[in-house]
Amino acid sequence: MRIVIGSRGSKLALAQSEEVRQALLKTDPTLQIEIKVISTRGDQILDRPLAMIGEKGLFTQEIEAGLIDGTIDLAVHSMKDMPTVIPEELMFCGTIKANDERDCLVFNHHYQSLDDLPLGAKVATGSLRRKYQLLKIRPDLNISDIRGNVVTRLEKMVNEDLDALVLASAGLKRIGLGNKIGHYFDVRDMIPACAQGILAIEVKKNSKLLALIDKIVDEKTTKRMKLERLFIETIECGCHSPVGAHVEFQDEGIVFDAIYGNENGTKIEKYHGHISDHYEEKIRNIALMMKEKVE
């Protein structure tokens, strides 16, 4: 069987697609799997912050068009970057085991920890969620916006003499740069994006690949993905609002953390609590409660 995987062309996107490719090949080494690079508008517009562009699906529309017209059979994305609504012809499958869900700091110069950063240190991130949570921990920091893939951001940190970057740990680890991580944020202090560290596997509904993909699915990761996505789907917030959620499975239920706020950061709500049953219903209620407080 021949399978074409659609992917953005960044080093991270290709590593993610290769991860899914290898998982599929383990189920059947005779598969012929090609990774096809597709450029998206988000890859082409690099001179404006994401919050100023304000368009959903900026990094997915061209890839999803390939799925719909049959140019590709399967798409791999970072689930945290996916819109809450996708074309009706498409669906997300279960997914493979998650990578690290935490956010982290990469330091420039000689810094070794968050406390090492001097007053007014220059720290860059492209995420309002990260910005407002970091300012809660260190209100003295000078936070600036940054665009580009992981490698580009690391280069900008050096060229623009920034003191640190906030990035997803999973992205660095997937491209072999986990050794650059200088500080991991606890998920209580820096609540991750919904489904951070999880890969989105997207196909056409009734795809011939569904039975094959089922063989590589990690049930626990898929369940976490669905619960965290449920929170953001219920919130129905703008695509650049500070929002995130994290589910931690325990023997008797889950620990649920969530954040939601308005775009200017004047209203930020956080939730932390244990849920023992009826996860979906209770997460929906938490999302609606937080949405009412913010809006």
mmCIF file of N, CA, C and O in Angstrom, residues 144-210:
data_model
loop_
_atom_site.group_PDB
_atom_site.id
_atom_site.type_symbol
_atom_site.label_atom_id
_atom_site.label_comp_id
_atom_site.label_asym_id
_atom_site.label_seq_id
_atom_site.Cartn_x
_atom_site.Cartn_y
_atom_site.Cartn_z
ATOM 1 N N SER A 144 8.686 39.965 24.594
ATOM 2 C CA SER A 144 8.520 40.387 23.201
ATOM 3 C C SER A 144 7.961 39.242 22.379
ATOM 4 O O SER A 144 8.058 38.067 22.757
ATOM 5 N N ASP A 145 7.351 39.588 21.240
ATOM 6 C CA ASP A 145 6.777 38.586 20.349
ATOM 7 C C ASP A 145 7.858 38.024 19.440
ATOM 8 O O ASP A 145 8.829 38.712 19.098
ATOM 9 N N ILE A 146 7.685 36.758 19.044
ATOM 10 C CA ILE A 146 8.627 36.139 18.124
ATOM 11 C C ILE A 146 7.871 35.185 17.218
ATOM 12 O O ILE A 146 6.919 34.529 17.646
ATOM 13 N N ARG A 147 8.259 35.108 15.956
ATOM 14 C CA ARG A 147 7.658 34.210 14.985
ATOM 15 C C ARG A 147 8.723 33.309 14.396
ATOM 16 O O ARG A 147 9.907 33.555 14.512
ATOM 17 N N GLY A 148 8.270 32.261 13.694
ATOM 18 C CA GLY A 148 9.177 31.356 13.017
ATOM 19 C C GLY A 148 9.196 29.980 13.659
ATOM 20 O O GLY A 148 8.663 29.770 14.744
ATOM 21 N N ASN A 149 9.808 29.035 12.957
ATOM 22 C CA ASN A 149 9.905 27.685 13.502
ATOM 23 C C ASN A 149 10.929 27.647 14.627
ATOM 24 O O ASN A 149 11.572 28.653 14.945
ATOM 25 N N VAL A 150 11.096 26.490 15.240
ATOM 26 C CA VAL A 150 11.959 26.373 16.416
ATOM 27 C C VAL A 150 13.386 26.812 16.100
ATOM 28 O O VAL A 150 13.990 27.605 16.848
ATOM 29 N N VAL A 151 13.940 26.346 15.007
ATOM 30 C CA VAL A 151 15.328 26.681 14.655
ATOM 31 C C VAL A 151 15.459 28.178 14.400
ATOM 32 O O VAL A 151 16.420 28.816 14.853
ATOM 33 N N THR A 152 14.495 28.755 13.685
ATOM 34 C CA THR A 152 14.525 30.196 13.418
ATOM 35 C C THR A 152 14.484 31.002 14.710
ATOM 36 O O THR A 152 15.192 31.999 14.871
ATOM 37 N N ARG A 153 13.662 30.573 15.662
ATOM 38 C CA ARG A 153 13.563 31.293 16.934
ATOM 39 C C ARG A 153 14.872 31.216 17.719
ATOM 40 O O ARG A 153 15.287 32.190 18.345
ATOM 41 N N LEU A 154 15.510 30.070 17.688
ATOM 42 C CA LEU A 154 16.795 29.944 18.366
ATOM 43 C C LEU A 154 17.842 30.870 17.737
ATOM 44 O O LEU A 154 18.650 31.491 18.451
ATOM 45 N N GLU A 155 17.809 30.990 16.428
ATOM 46 C CA GLU A 155 18.735 31.897 15.744
ATOM 47 C C GLU A 155 18.430 33.354 16.103
ATOM 48 O O GLU A 155 19.351 34.156 16.332
ATOM 49 N N LYS A 156 17.150 33.708 16.168
ATOM 50 C CA LYS A 156 16.768 35.071 16.533
ATOM 51 C C LYS A 156 17.199 35.402 17.956
ATOM 52 O O LYS A 156 17.568 36.541 18.254
ATOM 53 N N MET A 157 17.124 34.427 18.849
ATOM 54 C CA MET A 157 17.536 34.659 20.228
ATOM 55 C C MET A 157 18.986 35.147 20.277
ATOM 56 O O MET A 157 19.320 36.080 21.025
ATOM 57 N N VAL A 158 19.829 34.526 19.473
ATOM 58 C CA VAL A 158 21.238 34.912 19.438
ATOM 59 C C VAL A 158 21.417 36.235 18.702
ATOM 60 O O VAL A 158 22.055 37.167 19.206
ATOM 61 N N ASN A 159 20.828 36.343 17.520
ATOM 62 C CA ASN A 159 21.030 37.533 16.687
ATOM 63 C C ASN A 159 20.448 38.793 17.300
ATOM 64 O O ASN A 159 20.978 39.906 17.099
ATOM 65 N N GLU A 160 19.331 38.661 18.031
ATOM 66 C CA GLU A 160 18.682 39.825 18.636
ATOM 67 C C GLU A 160 19.057 39.993 20.104
ATOM 68 O O GLU A 160 18.503 40.848 20.792
ATOM 69 N N ASP A 161 20.021 39.214 20.558
ATOM 70 C CA ASP A 161 20.539 39.284 21.923
ATOM 71 C C ASP A 161 19.425 39.186 22.966
ATOM 72 O O ASP A 161 19.384 39.939 23.937
ATOM 73 N N LEU A 162 18.504 38.242 22.755
ATOM 74 C CA LEU A 162 17.467 37.982 23.753
ATOM 75 C C LEU A 162 18.075 37.168 24.891
ATOM 76 O O LEU A 162 19.063 36.464 24.713
ATOM 77 N N ASP A 163 17.473 37.265 26.062
ATOM 78 C CA ASP A 163 17.982 36.514 27.208
ATOM 79 C C ASP A 163 17.432 35.097 27.259
ATOM 80 O O ASP A 163 18.089 34.185 27.778
ATOM 81 N N ALA A 164 16.205 34.905 26.734
ATOM 82 C CA ALA A 164 15.607 33.570 26.798
ATOM 83 C C ALA A 164 14.426 33.472 25.848
ATOM 84 O O ALA A 164 13.859 34.484 25.420
ATOM 85 N N LEU A 165 14.054 32.246 25.534
ATOM 86 C CA LEU A 165 12.861 31.933 24.759
ATOM 87 C C LEU A 165 11.975 31.008 25.576
ATOM 88 O O LEU A 165 12.477 30.160 26.316
ATOM 89 N N VAL A 166 10.652 31.141 25.424
ATOM 90 C CA VAL A 166 9.728 30.147 25.957
ATOM 91 C C VAL A 166 9.280 29.281 24.782
ATOM 92 O O VAL A 166 8.775 29.797 23.780
ATOM 93 N N LEU A 167 9.483 27.984 24.897
ATOM 94 C CA LEU A 167 9.142 27.049 23.830
ATOM 95 C C LEU A 167 8.483 25.807 24.424
ATOM 96 O O LEU A 167 8.525 25.582 25.634
ATOM 97 N N ALA A 168 7.891 25.001 23.554
ATOM 98 C CA ALA A 168 7.353 23.709 23.968
ATOM 99 C C ALA A 168 8.496 22.709 24.049
ATOM 100 O O ALA A 168 9.285 22.572 23.102
ATOM 101 N N SER A 169 8.597 22.012 25.169
ATOM 102 C CA SER A 169 9.659 21.019 25.333
ATOM 103 C C SER A 169 9.606 19.953 24.246
ATOM 104 O O SER A 169 10.639 19.500 23.746
ATOM 105 N N ALA A 170 8.390 19.554 23.883
ATOM 106 C CA ALA A 170 8.229 18.481 22.897
ATOM 107 C C ALA A 170 8.883 18.826 21.571
ATOM 108 O O ALA A 170 9.512 17.972 20.934
ATOM 109 N N GLY A 171 8.734 20.076 21.141
ATOM 110 C CA GLY A 171 9.312 20.480 19.870
ATOM 111 C C GLY A 171 10.824 20.366 19.860
ATOM 112 O O GLY A 171 11.428 19.869 18.898
ATOM 113 N N LEU A 172 11.462 20.823 20.926
ATOM 114 C CA LEU A 172 12.917 20.735 21.016
ATOM 115 C C LEU A 172 13.371 19.278 21.050
ATOM 116 O O LEU A 172 14.341 18.900 20.384
ATOM 117 N N LYS A 173 12.678 18.464 21.822
ATOM 118 C CA LYS A 173 13.082 17.062 21.951
ATOM 119 C C LYS A 173 12.892 16.307 20.638
ATOM 120 O O LYS A 173 13.701 15.423 20.302
ATOM 121 N N ARG A 174 11.860 16.638 19.894
ATOM 122 C CA ARG A 174 11.596 15.912 18.647
ATOM 123 C C ARG A 174 12.654 16.181 17.582
ATOM 124 O O ARG A 174 12.838 15.367 16.681
ATOM 125 N N ILE A 175 13.334 17.322 17.675
ATOM 126 C CA ILE A 175 14.378 17.608 16.679
ATOM 127 C C ILE A 175 15.775 17.468 17.278
ATOM 128 O O ILE A 175 16.755 17.967 16.738
ATOM 129 N N GLY A 176 15.862 16.778 18.417
ATOM 130 C CA GLY A 176 17.160 16.469 18.993
ATOM 131 C C GLY A 176 17.836 17.615 19.705
ATOM 132 O O GLY A 176 19.069 17.598 19.882
ATOM 133 N N LEU A 177 17.074 18.610 20.149
ATOM 134 C CA LEU A 177 17.659 19.766 20.829
ATOM 135 C C LEU A 177 17.201 19.873 22.280
ATOM 136 O O LEU A 177 17.200 20.953 22.876
ATOM 137 N N GLY A 178 16.819 18.755 22.867
ATOM 138 C CA GLY A 178 16.391 18.761 24.254
ATOM 139 C C GLY A 178 17.473 19.233 25.209
ATOM 140 O O GLY A 178 17.176 19.737 26.300
ATOM 141 N N ASN A 179 18.746 19.114 24.786
ATOM 142 C CA ASN A 179 19.851 19.551 25.645
ATOM 143 C C ASN A 179 19.904 21.067 25.806
ATOM 144 O O ASN A 179 20.606 21.580 26.684
ATOM 145 N N LYS A 180 19.157 21.795 24.991
ATOM 146 C CA LYS A 180 19.133 23.257 25.099
ATOM 147 C C LYS A 180 18.156 23.747 26.179
ATOM 148 O O LYS A 180 18.149 24.928 26.514
ATOM 149 N N ILE A 181 17.337 22.863 26.693
ATOM 150 C CA ILE A 181 16.344 23.258 27.691
ATOM 151 C C ILE A 181 17.047 23.592 29.004
ATOM 152 O O ILE A 181 17.773 22.769 29.562
ATOM 153 N N GLY A 182 16.812 24.832 29.488
ATOM 154 C CA GLY A 182 17.449 25.259 30.722
ATOM 155 C C GLY A 182 16.531 25.244 31.925
ATOM 156 O O GLY A 182 16.988 25.240 33.066
ATOM 157 N N HIS A 183 15.230 25.263 31.672
ATOM 158 C CA HIS A 183 14.260 25.289 32.776
ATOM 159 C C HIS A 183 12.939 24.716 32.276
ATOM 160 O O HIS A 183 12.430 25.121 31.238
ATOM 161 N N TYR A 184 12.381 23.767 33.027
ATOM 162 C CA TYR A 184 11.048 23.244 32.747
ATOM 163 C C TYR A 184 10.044 23.935 33.666
ATOM 164 O O TYR A 184 10.257 24.023 34.877
ATOM 165 N N PHE A 185 8.936 24.390 33.095
ATOM 166 C CA PHE A 185 7.860 24.943 33.907
ATOM 167 C C PHE A 185 6.972 23.824 34.422
ATOM 168 O O PHE A 185 6.616 22.912 33.673
ATOM 169 N N ASP A 186 6.611 23.887 35.679
ATOM 170 C CA ASP A 186 5.597 22.985 36.207
ATOM 171 C C ASP A 186 4.268 23.309 35.537
ATOM 172 O O ASP A 186 3.959 24.482 35.291
ATOM 173 N N VAL A 187 3.474 22.289 35.249
ATOM 174 C CA VAL A 187 2.213 22.521 34.538
ATOM 175 C C VAL A 187 1.216 23.329 35.366
ATOM 176 O O VAL A 187 0.246 23.858 34.825
ATOM 177 N N ARG A 188 1.430 23.434 36.669
ATOM 178 C CA ARG A 188 0.554 24.273 37.499
ATOM 179 C C ARG A 188 0.890 25.754 37.311
ATOM 180 O O ARG A 188 0.022 26.614 37.378
ATOM 181 N N ASP A 189 2.189 26.053 37.104
ATOM 182 C CA ASP A 189 2.625 27.439 36.932
ATOM 183 C C ASP A 189 2.436 27.919 35.501
ATOM 184 O O ASP A 189 2.065 29.071 35.263
ATOM 185 N N MET A 190 2.719 27.048 34.547
ATOM 186 C CA MET A 190 2.590 27.375 33.126
ATOM 187 C C MET A 190 1.722 26.291 32.498
ATOM 188 O O MET A 190 2.212 25.290 31.984
ATOM 189 N N ILE A 191 0.397 26.489 32.580
ATOM 190 C CA ILE A 191 -0.532 25.499 32.021
ATOM 191 C C ILE A 191 -0.308 25.417 30.513
ATOM 192 O O ILE A 191 -0.322 26.435 29.819
ATOM 193 N N PRO A 192 -0.077 24.220 29.983
ATOM 194 C CA PRO A 192 0.240 24.090 28.556
ATOM 195 C C PRO A 192 -0.964 24.369 27.657
ATOM 196 O O PRO A 192 -2.113 24.427 28.117
ATOM 197 N N ALA A 193 -0.685 24.523 26.379
ATOM 198 C CA ALA A 193 -1.755 24.575 25.385
ATOM 199 C C ALA A 193 -2.508 23.242 25.407
ATOM 200 O O ALA A 193 -1.965 22.208 25.798
ATOM 201 N N CYS A 194 -3.765 23.277 25.001
ATOM 202 C CA CYS A 194 -4.555 22.049 24.948
ATOM 203 C C CYS A 194 -3.889 21.047 24.009
ATOM 204 O O CYS A 194 -3.584 21.385 22.864
ATOM 205 N N ALA A 195 -3.646 19.851 24.516
ATOM 206 C CA ALA A 195 -3.037 18.760 23.749
ATOM 207 C C ALA A 195 -1.593 19.036 23.341
ATOM 208 O O ALA A 195 -1.112 18.520 22.335
ATOM 209 N N GLN A 196 -0.876 19.817 24.138
ATOM 210 C CA GLN A 196 0.532 20.080 23.834
ATOM 211 C C GLN A 196 1.340 18.795 23.950
ATOM 212 O O GLN A 196 1.145 17.989 24.854
ATOM 213 N N GLY A 197 2.256 18.601 23.009
ATOM 214 C CA GLY A 197 3.066 17.389 22.966
ATOM 215 C C GLY A 197 2.410 16.239 22.240
ATOM 216 O O GLY A 197 3.005 15.163 22.099
ATOM 217 N N ILE A 198 1.187 16.450 21.756
ATOM 218 C CA ILE A 198 0.417 15.397 21.084
ATOM 219 C C ILE A 198 0.336 15.683 19.588
ATOM 220 O O ILE A 198 0.137 16.831 19.180
ATOM 221 N N LEU A 199 0.471 14.660 18.785
ATOM 222 C CA LEU A 199 0.378 14.809 17.333
ATOM 223 C C LEU A 199 -1.055 14.602 16.855
ATOM 224 O O LEU A 199 -1.731 13.669 17.285
ATOM 225 N N ALA A 200 -1.485 15.477 15.967
ATOM 226 C CA ALA A 200 -2.792 15.327 15.319
ATOM 227 C C ALA A 200 -2.614 14.511 14.049
ATOM 228 O O ALA A 200 -1.802 14.855 13.190
ATOM 229 N N ILE A 201 -3.360 13.426 13.937
ATOM 230 C CA ILE A 201 -3.367 12.602 12.726
ATOM 231 C C ILE A 201 -4.719 12.810 12.069
ATOM 232 O O ILE A 201 -5.757 12.420 12.608
ATOM 233 N N GLU A 202 -4.708 13.461 10.920
ATOM 234 C CA GLU A 202 -5.938 13.893 10.264
ATOM 235 C C GLU A 202 -6.117 13.159 8.935
ATOM 236 O O GLU A 202 -5.172 13.039 8.152
ATOM 237 N N VAL A 203 -7.325 12.668 8.704
ATOM 238 C CA VAL A 203 -7.643 11.952 7.469
ATOM 239 C C VAL A 203 -9.045 12.334 7.007
ATOM 240 O O VAL A 203 -9.781 13.003 7.717
ATOM 241 N N LYS A 204 -9.384 11.861 5.830
ATOM 242 C CA LYS A 204 -10.768 11.984 5.367
ATOM 243 C C LYS A 204 -11.654 11.021 6.156
ATOM 244 O O LYS A 204 -11.216 9.945 6.558
ATOM 245 N N LYS A 205 -12.889 11.425 6.376
ATOM 246 C CA LYS A 205 -13.825 10.514 7.013
ATOM 247 C C LYS A 205 -13.972 9.262 6.146
ATOM 248 O O LYS A 205 -13.968 9.337 4.920
ATOM 249 N N ASN A 206 -14.080 8.122 6.801
ATOM 250 C CA ASN A 206 -14.170 6.830 6.108
ATOM 251 C C ASN A 206 -12.914 6.504 5.295
ATOM 252 O O ASN A 206 -12.971 5.761 4.308
ATOM 253 N N SER A 207 -11.782 7.052 5.712
ATOM 254 C CA SER A 207 -10.519 6.772 5.035
ATOM 255 C C SER A 207 -10.192 5.280 5.100
ATOM 256 O O SER A 207 -10.467 4.600 6.091
ATOM 257 N N LYS A 208 -9.552 4.796 4.057
ATOM 258 C CA LYS A 208 -9.116 3.404 4.023
ATOM 259 C C LYS A 208 -8.000 3.133 5.033
ATOM 260 O O LYS A 208 -7.659 1.971 5.308
ATOM 261 N N LEU A 209 -7.431 4.206 5.614
ATOM 262 C CA LEU A 209 -6.314 4.055 6.546
ATOM 263 C C LEU A 209 -6.746 3.893 8.001
ATOM 264 O O LEU A 209 -5.905 3.641 8.875
ATOM 265 N N LEU A 210 -8.036 4.040 8.289
ATOM 266 C CA LEU A 210 -8.489 4.053 9.680
ATOM 267 C C LEU A 210 -8.112 2.773 10.436
ATOM 268 O O LEU A 210 -7.647 2.829 11.574
#
